Coordinates of C-alpha atoms in Angstrom, one line a residue:
X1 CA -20.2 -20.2 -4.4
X2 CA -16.9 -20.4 -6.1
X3 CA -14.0 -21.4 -3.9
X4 CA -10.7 -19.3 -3.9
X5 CA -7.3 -19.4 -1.7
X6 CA -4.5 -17.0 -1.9
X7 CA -2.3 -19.2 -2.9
X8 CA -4.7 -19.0 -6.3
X9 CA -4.9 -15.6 -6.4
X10 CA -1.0 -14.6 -6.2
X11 CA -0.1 -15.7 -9.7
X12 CA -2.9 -13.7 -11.1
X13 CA -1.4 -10.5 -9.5
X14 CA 1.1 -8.3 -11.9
X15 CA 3.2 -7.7 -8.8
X16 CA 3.1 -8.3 -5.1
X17 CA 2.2 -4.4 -4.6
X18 CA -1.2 -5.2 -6.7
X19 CA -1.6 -8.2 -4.6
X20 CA -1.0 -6.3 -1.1
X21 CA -3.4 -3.6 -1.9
X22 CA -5.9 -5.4 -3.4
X23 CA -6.0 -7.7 -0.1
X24 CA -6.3 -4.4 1.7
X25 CA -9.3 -3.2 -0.6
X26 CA -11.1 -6.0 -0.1
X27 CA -10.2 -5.9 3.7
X28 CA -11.5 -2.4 3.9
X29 CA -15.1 -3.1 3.0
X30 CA -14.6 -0.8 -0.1
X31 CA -17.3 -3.2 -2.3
X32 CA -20.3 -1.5 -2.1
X33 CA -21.9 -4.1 -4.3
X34 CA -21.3 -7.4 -5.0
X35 CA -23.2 -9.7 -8.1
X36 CA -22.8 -12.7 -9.1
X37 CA -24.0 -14.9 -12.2
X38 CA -26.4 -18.5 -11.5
X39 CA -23.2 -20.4 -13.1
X40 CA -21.0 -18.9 -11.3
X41 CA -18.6 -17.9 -14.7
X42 CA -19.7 -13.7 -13.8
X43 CA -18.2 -11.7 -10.5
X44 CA -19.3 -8.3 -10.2
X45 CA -18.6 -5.7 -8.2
X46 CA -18.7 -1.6 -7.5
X47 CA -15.6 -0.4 -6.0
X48 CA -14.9 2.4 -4.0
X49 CA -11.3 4.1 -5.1
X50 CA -9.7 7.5 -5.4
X51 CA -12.2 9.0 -7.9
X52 CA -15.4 10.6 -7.6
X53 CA -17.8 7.8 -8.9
X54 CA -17.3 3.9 -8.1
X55 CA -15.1 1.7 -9.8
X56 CA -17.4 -1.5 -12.1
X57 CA -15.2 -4.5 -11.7
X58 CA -15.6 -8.0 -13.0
X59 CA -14.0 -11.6 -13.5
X60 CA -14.9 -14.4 -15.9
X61 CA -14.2 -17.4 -14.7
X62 CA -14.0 -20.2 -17.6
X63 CA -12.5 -24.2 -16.8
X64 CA -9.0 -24.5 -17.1
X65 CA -7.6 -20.8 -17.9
X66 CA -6.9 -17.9 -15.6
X67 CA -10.0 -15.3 -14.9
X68 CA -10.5 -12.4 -17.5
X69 CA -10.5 -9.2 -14.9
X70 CA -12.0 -6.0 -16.4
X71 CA -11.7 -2.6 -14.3
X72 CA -13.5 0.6 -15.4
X73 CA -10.2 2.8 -13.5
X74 CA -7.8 3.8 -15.5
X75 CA -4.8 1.9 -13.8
X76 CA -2.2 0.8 -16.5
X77 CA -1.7 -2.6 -14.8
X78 CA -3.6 -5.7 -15.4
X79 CA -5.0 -7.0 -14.0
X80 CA -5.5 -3.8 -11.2
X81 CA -6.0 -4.1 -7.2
X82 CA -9.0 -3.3 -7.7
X83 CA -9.7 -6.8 -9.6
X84 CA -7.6 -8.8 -7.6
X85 CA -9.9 -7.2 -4.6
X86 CA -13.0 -8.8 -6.2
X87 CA -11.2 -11.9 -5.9
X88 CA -10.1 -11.6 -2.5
X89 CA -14.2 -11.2 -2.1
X90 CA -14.8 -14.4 -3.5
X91 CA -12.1 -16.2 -1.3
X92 CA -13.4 -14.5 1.5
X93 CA -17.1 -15.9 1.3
X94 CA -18.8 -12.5 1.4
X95 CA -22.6 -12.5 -0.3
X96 CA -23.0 -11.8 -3.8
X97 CA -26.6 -11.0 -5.0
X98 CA -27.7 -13.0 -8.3
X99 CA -27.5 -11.0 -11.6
X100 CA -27.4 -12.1 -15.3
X101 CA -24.5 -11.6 -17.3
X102 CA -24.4 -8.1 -18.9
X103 CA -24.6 -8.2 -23.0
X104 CA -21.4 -6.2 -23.3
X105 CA -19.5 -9.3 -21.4
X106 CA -21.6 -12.4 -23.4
X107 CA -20.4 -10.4 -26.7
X108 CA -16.6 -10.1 -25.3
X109 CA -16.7 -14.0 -23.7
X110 CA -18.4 -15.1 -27.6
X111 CA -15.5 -13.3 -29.1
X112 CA -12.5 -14.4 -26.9
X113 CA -14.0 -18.0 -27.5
X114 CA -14.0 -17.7 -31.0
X115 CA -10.3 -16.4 -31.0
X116 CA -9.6 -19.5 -29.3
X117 CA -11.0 -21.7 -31.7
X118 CA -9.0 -19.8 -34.2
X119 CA -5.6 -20.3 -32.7
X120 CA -6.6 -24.4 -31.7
X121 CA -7.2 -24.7 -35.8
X122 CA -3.9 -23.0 -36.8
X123 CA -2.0 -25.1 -34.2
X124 CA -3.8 -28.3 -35.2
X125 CA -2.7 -27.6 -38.5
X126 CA 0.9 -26.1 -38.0
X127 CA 1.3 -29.8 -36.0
X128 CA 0.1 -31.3 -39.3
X129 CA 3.1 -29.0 -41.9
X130 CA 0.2 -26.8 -43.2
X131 CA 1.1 -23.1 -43.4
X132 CA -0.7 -21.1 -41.2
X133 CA -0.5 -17.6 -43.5
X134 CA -3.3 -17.1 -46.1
X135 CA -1.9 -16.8 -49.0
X136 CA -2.1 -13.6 -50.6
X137 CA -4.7 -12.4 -53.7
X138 CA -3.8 -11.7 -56.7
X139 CA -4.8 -7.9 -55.8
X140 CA -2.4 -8.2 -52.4
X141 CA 0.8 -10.0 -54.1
X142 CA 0.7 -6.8 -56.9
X143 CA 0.2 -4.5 -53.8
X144 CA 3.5 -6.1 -52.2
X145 CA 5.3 -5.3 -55.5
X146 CA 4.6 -2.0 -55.8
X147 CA 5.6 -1.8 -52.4
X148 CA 9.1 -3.2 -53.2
X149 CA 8.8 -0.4 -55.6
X150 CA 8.3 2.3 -54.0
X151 CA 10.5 1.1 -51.2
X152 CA 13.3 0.9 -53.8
X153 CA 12.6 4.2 -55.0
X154 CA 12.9 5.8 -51.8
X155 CA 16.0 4.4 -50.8
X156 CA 17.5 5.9 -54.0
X157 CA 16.3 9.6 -53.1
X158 CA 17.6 8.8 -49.3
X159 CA 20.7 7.5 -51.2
X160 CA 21.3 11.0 -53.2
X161 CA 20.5 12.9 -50.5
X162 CA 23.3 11.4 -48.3
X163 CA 25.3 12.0 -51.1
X164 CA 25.0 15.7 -51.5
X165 CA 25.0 16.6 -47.6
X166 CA 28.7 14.4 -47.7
X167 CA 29.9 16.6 -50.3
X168 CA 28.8 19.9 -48.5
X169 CA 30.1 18.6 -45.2
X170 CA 28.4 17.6 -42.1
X171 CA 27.8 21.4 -40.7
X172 CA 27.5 23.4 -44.1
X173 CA 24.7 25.0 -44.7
X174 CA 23.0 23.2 -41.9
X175 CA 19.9 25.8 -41.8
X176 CA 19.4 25.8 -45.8
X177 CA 18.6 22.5 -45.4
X178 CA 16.3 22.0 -43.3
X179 CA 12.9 22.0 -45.9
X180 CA 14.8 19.5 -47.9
X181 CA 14.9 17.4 -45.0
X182 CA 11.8 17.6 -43.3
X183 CA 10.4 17.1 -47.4
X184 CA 12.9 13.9 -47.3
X185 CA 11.1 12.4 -44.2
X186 CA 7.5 12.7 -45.0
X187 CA 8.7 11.1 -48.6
X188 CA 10.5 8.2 -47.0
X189 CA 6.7 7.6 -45.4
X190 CA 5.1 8.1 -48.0
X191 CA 7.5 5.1 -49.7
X192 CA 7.0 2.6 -46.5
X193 CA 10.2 2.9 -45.2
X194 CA 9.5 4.1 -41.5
X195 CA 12.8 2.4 -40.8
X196 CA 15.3 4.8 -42.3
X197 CA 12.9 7.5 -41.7
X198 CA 13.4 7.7 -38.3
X199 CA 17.5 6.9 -38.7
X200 CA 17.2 10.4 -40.7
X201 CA 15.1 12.1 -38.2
X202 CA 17.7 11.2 -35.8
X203 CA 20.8 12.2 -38.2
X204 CA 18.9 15.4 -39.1
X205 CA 18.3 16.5 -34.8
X206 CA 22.2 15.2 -33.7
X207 CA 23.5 17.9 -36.5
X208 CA 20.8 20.7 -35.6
X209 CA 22.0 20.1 -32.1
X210 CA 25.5 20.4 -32.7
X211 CA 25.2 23.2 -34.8
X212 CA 23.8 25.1 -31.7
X213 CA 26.3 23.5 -29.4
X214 CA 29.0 26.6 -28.5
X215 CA 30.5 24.0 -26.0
X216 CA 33.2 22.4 -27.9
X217 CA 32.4 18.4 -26.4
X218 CA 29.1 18.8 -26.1
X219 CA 29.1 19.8 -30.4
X220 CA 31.2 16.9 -31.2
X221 CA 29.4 14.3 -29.1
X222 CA 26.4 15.2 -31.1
X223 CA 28.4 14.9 -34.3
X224 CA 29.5 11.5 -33.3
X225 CA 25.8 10.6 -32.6
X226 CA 25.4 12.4 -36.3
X227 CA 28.2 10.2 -37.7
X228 CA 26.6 7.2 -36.2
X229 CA 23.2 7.2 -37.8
X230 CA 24.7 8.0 -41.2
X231 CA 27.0 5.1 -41.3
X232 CA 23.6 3.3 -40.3
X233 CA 21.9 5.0 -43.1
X234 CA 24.1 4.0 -45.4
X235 CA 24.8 0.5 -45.0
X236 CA 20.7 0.5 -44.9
X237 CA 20.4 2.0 -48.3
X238 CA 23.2 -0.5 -49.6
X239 CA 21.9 -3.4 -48.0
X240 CA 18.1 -2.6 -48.2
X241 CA 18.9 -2.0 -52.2
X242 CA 20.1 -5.3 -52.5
X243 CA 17.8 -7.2 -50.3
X244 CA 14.5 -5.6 -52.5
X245 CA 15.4 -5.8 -56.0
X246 CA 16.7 -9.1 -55.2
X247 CA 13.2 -10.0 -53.5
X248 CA 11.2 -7.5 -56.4
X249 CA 8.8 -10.5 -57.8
X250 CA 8.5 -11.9 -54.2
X251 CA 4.8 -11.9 -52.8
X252 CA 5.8 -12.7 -49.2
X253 CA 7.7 -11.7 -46.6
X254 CA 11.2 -13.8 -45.5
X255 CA 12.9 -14.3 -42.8
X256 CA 15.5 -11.8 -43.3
X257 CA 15.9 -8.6 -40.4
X258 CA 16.3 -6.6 -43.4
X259 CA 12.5 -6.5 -44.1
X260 CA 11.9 -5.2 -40.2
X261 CA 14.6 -2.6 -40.5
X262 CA 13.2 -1.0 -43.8
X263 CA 10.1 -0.7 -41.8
X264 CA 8.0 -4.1 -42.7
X265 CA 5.2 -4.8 -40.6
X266 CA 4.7 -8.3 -38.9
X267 CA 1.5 -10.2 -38.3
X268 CA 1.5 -12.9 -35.8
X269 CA 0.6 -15.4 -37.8
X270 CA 3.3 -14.7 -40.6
X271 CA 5.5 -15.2 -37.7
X272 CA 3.9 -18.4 -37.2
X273 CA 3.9 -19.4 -40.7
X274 CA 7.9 -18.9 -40.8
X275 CA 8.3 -21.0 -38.0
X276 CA 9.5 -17.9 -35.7
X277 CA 8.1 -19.6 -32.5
X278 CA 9.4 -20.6 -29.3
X279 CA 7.6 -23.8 -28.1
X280 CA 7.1 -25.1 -24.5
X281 CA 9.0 -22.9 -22.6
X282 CA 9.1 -20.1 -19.4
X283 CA 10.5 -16.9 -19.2
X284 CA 11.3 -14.9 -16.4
X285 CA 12.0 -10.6 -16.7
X286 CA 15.4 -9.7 -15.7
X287 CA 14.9 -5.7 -16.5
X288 CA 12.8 -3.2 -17.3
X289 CA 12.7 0.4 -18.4
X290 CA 11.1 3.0 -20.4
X291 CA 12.4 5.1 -22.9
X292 CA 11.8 7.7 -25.0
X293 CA 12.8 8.5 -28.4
X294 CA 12.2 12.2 -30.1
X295 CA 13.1 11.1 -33.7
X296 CA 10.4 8.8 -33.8
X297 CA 8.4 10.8 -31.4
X298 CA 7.6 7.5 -28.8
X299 CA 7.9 5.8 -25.5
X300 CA 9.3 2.4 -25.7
X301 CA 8.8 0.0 -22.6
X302 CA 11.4 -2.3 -23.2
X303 CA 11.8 -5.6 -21.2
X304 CA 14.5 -8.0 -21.8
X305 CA 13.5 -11.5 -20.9
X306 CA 15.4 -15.1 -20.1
X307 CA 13.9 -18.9 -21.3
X308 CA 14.4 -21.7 -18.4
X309 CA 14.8 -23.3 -21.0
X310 CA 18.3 -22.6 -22.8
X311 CA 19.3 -19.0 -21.3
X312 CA 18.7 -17.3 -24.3
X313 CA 17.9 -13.4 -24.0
X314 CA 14.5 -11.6 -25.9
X315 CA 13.4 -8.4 -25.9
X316 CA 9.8 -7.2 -25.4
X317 CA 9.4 -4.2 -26.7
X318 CA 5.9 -2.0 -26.4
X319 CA 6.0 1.3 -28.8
X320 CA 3.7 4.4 -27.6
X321 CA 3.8 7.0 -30.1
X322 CA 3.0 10.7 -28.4
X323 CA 0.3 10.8 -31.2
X324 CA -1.6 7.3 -29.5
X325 CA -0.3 7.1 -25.8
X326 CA -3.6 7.6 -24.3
X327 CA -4.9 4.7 -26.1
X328 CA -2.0 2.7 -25.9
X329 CA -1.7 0.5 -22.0
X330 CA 2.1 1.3 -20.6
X331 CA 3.7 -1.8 -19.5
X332 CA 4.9 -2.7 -16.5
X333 CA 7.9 -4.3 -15.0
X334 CA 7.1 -8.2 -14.3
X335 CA 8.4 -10.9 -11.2
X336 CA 6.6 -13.1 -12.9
X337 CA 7.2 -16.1 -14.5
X338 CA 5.2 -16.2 -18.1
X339 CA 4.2 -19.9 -19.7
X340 CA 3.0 -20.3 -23.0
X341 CA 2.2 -23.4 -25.8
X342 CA 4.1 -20.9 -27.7
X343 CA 6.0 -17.4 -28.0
X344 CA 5.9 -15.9 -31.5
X345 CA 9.3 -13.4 -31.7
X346 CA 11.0 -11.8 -34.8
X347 CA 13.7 -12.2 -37.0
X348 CA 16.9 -10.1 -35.4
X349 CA 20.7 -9.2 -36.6
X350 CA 23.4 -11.9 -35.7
X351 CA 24.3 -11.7 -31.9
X352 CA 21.0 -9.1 -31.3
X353 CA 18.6 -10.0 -28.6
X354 CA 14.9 -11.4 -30.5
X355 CA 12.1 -9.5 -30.2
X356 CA 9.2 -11.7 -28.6
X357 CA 6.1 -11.2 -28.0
X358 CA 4.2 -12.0 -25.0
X359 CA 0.5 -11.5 -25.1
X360 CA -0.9 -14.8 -24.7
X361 CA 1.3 -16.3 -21.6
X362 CA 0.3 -17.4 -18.5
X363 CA 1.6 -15.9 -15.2
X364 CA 3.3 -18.3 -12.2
X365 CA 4.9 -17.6 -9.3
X366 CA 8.5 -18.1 -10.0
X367 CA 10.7 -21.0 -8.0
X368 CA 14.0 -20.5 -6.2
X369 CA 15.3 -23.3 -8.4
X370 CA 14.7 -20.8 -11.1
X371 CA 16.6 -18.4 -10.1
X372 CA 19.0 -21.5 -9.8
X373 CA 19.0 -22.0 -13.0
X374 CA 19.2 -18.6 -14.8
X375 CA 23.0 -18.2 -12.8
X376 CA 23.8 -21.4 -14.6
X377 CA 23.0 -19.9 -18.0
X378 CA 25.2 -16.8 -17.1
X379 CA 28.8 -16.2 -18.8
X380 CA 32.1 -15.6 -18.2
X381 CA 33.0 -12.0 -18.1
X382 CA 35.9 -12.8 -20.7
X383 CA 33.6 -14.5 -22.8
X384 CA 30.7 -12.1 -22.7
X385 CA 33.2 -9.0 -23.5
X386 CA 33.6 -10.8 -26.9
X387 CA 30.5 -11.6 -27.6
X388 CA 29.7 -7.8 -26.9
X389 CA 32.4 -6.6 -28.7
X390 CA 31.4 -8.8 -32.2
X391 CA 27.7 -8.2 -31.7
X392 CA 28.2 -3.8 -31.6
X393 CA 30.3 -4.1 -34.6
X394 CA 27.3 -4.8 -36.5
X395 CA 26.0 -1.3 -37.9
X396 CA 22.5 -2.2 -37.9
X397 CA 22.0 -4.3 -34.7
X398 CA 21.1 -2.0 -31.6
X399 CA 23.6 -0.2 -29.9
X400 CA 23.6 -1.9 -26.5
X401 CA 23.7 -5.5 -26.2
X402 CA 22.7 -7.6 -23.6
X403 CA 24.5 -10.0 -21.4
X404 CA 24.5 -12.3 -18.3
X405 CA 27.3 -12.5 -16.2
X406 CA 29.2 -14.9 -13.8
X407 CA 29.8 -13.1 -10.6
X408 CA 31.8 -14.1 -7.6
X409 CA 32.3 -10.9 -6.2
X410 CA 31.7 -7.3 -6.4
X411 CA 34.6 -4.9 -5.3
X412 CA 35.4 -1.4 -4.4
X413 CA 38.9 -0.2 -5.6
X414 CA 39.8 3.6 -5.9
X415 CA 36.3 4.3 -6.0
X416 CA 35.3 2.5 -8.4
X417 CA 33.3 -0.8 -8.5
X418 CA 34.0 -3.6 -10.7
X419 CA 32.7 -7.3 -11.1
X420 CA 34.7 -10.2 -10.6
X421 CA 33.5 -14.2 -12.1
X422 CA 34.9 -17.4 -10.3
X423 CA 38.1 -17.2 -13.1
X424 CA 39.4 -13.8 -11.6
X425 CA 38.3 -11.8 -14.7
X426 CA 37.3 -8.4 -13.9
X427 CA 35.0 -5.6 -15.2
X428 CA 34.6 -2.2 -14.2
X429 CA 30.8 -1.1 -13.9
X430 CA 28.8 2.3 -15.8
X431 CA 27.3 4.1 -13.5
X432 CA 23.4 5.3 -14.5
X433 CA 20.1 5.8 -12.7
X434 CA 21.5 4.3 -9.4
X435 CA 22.8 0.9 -10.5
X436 CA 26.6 2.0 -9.0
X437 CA 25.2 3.4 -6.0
X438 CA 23.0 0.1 -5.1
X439 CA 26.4 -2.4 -6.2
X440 CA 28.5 -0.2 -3.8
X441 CA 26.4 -1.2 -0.9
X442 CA 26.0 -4.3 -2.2
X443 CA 29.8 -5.2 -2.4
X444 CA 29.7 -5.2 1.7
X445 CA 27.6 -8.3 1.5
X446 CA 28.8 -11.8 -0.1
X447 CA 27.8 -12.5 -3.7
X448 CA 28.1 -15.7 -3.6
X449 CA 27.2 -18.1 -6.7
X450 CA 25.4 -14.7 -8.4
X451 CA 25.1 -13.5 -11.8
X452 CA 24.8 -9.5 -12.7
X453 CA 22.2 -9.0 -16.4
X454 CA 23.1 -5.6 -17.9
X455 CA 24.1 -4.0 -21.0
X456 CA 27.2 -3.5 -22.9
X457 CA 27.9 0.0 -25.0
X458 CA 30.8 1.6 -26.7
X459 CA 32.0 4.7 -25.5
X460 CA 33.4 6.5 -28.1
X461 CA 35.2 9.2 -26.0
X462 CA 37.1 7.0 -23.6
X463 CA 37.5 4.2 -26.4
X464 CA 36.3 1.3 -24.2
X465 CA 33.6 -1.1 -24.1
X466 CA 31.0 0.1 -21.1
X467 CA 28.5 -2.3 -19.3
X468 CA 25.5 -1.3 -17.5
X469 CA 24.4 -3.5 -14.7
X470 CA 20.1 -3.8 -14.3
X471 CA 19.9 -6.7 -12.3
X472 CA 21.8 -8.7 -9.3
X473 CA 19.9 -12.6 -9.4
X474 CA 21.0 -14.3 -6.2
X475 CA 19.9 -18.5 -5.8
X476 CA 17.0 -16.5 -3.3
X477 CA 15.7 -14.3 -5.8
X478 CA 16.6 -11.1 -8.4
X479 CA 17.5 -7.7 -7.6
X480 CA 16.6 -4.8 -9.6
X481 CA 19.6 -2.3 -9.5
X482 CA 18.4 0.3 -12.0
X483 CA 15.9 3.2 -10.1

């Protein structure tokens, strides 16, 4: 019998709430049936949960890597209490009855092993200065011209369509227009450039909205919002233009953010191949939040991340489009810390937070001296209010930016709370979903050697750079501020 302790089984837990409740499944006698393979690799189990039939849970067990956990309930989290239950079962000694391994798991286990073969022969030869992309055909490198192509073509009608809505005004006609513009965005589809299709989307609502705004600020903060994207589209079309025709007998992606923002599609490994990877290190999640975004008709769950390694901030970013959600596993927001050979992340904008991605690390209990060290990576609040302040003046880049702060102190003045670093500097705080109210009650308590994560924004009515706390990170741990 297999040998387990919970020490072993906390890592493997998405949160401590999954780890609680699967100890109190298991606890419960809620295993109505327990299997086990002759090798010992296979765990089964039927689970009793809140629907009508029994949950089929499982865990593969393989030398040297963390248990593959499959659940048949539809929890979003993985792996669920229900799986960390069966392993509770195992630690606890209780009988399992011999089975053989079901087909549908020797065909999963043959494929994952095969994967992993895959990615030992790419790394073997990325260690040796072979390129890990396969070189195009001669079919697929005409395919990525006419792509260019097309791209190019539909940046020149997005182009002249921007020029005759400037020369009838933002507002004119505004109802007149709105075949030409829902024609506009299936044709900027149609010419693989999702990226401005959804900036025009956007433009197109923020006008429609302030055309039916009879409140006076509420129709010109959607006109700003409408200003906004076109200044985007714009600089896209210019830019874009010159990046493609300059890249028209190209058969490969670059480098360049330019290809992501027109709408370019990323494999793994043509990150790989371009040398977009971030080797031997550990991140930690210092926020986490969903949103939802009608121009492109999507939930995003968006994490931003920290490396031990050098303090440098990524993004993971996890699109659901309303069209695919079902099929589509939320995310969820992380304690733990993730270890990888390797993260694979994508090119960004100057200043802009890196996509990563994440899908391949392995979970650990984080360390206080982690914690440690992510204060020691935080900035100045002087210094960090000009990074922001560079970083949002690029159009293109997103419109909040992220940022670590020193923090000595958090004060209460004329009701308002502000954050103070060890060099006196001073910012006041945004107030959104909470994060005031929770800093308020914190300010009673001694920060101590602290640092605040949260983002920065323009405002464009008060004319002032805004910053929206997420997280508090104490030497004991992190506190999430945003509800």
């Amino acid at each position: 019998m297999r040998t387990l302790s919970e020490q072993e089984i906390r890592p493997l837990a998405p949160n401590d709430s999954a780890f609680r409740n699967g100890k109190k499944i298991s606890d419960s006698g809620a295993f109505t049936e327990r299997f086990c393979s002759k090798d010992e690799s296979y765990y089964a189990g039927s689970c009793k949960g809140s629907g009508k039939s029994l949950y089929q849970v499982s865990a593969c067990f393989e030398e040297g890597k963390a248990p593959v956990i499959r659940c048949s309930c539809p929890s979003r989290q993985f792996p669920c209490k229900h799986g960390i239950a069966l392993l509770f079962e195992i630690a606890a000694g209780k009988d399992f009855a011999e089975t053989e391994i079901p087909e549908d798991i020797v065909k999963k286990q043959e494929k994952l092993k095969k994967r992993d073969e895959k990615k030992s022969e790419e790394k073997a030869e990325l260690a040796e200065g072979k390129p890990q992309a396969k070189k195009k055909s001669a079919s697929g490198q005409t395919a990525f011209r006419k792509k260019t192509e097309k791209q190019l073509e539909g940046l020149l009608l997005l182009d002249e369509a921007l020029n005759r809505r400037m020369k009838l005004g933002l507002l004119s006609s505004l109802t007149d227009t709105k075949e030409e513009d829902a024609l506009l965005v299936k044709r900027l589809g149609d010419n693989y450039l999702s990226g401005p299709q959804q900036l025009f989307r956007r433009f197109s609502l923020s006008l429609g909205a302030a055309a039916h705004m009879r409140e006076q600020g509420e129709k010109e903060r959607y006109l700003r919002e409408a200003v906004r994207e076109l200044e985007k589209l714009r600089t896209l079309v210019r830019r874009g233009s010159a990046y493609l025709t300059e890249r028209l007998e190209a058969t490969e992606p670059d480098a360049n953010p330019l290809y992501d923002a027109l709408g370019g599609v990323r494999k793994k490994e043509e990150l790989e191949a371009l040398g977009l990877m971030l080797s031997e290190t550990a991140l930690i999640q210092l926020a986490f939040e969903v949103r939802y975004d009608e121009a492109k008709r999507e939930f995003l769950d968006l994490g931003h991340w920290i490396s031990l390694a050098d303090g440098t901030l990524y993004r993971e970013m996890n699109f659901r489009p309303l069209s695919a959600k079902n099929y589509i596993a939320e995310k969820d927001s992380s304690d733990r810390r993730l270890r990888a050979e390797c993260f694979p992340y994508y090119p960004a904008f100057p200043g802009e937070a890196a996509r990563i991605r994440l899908e391949d690390a392995t979970a650990e209990q984080p360390e206080p001296s982690d914690f440690e060290r992510i204060i020691g990576f935080a900035a100045p609040i002087a210094q960090a209010e000009k990074q922001a302040t560079k970083v949002l003046q690029s159009v293109l880049a997103e419109d909040k930016a992220p940022a670590l702060l020193q923090l000595s102190e958090i004060a209460v003045k004329d009701e308002a709370v502000y954050l103070r670093d060890a060099a006196g500097s001073q910012l006041r705080i945004t107030d959104a979903n909470g994060s005031e109210a929770a800093l308020r009650l914190l300010s009673q308590f001694d920060a101590g050697k602290s640092a605040v994560f949260g983002l920065f924004f323009s405002d464009e009515v008060r004319r002032e750079l805004c910053f929206l706390p997420q997280s508090l990170v104490t030497g004991r741990g992190m506190i999430r501020l945003m509800l």
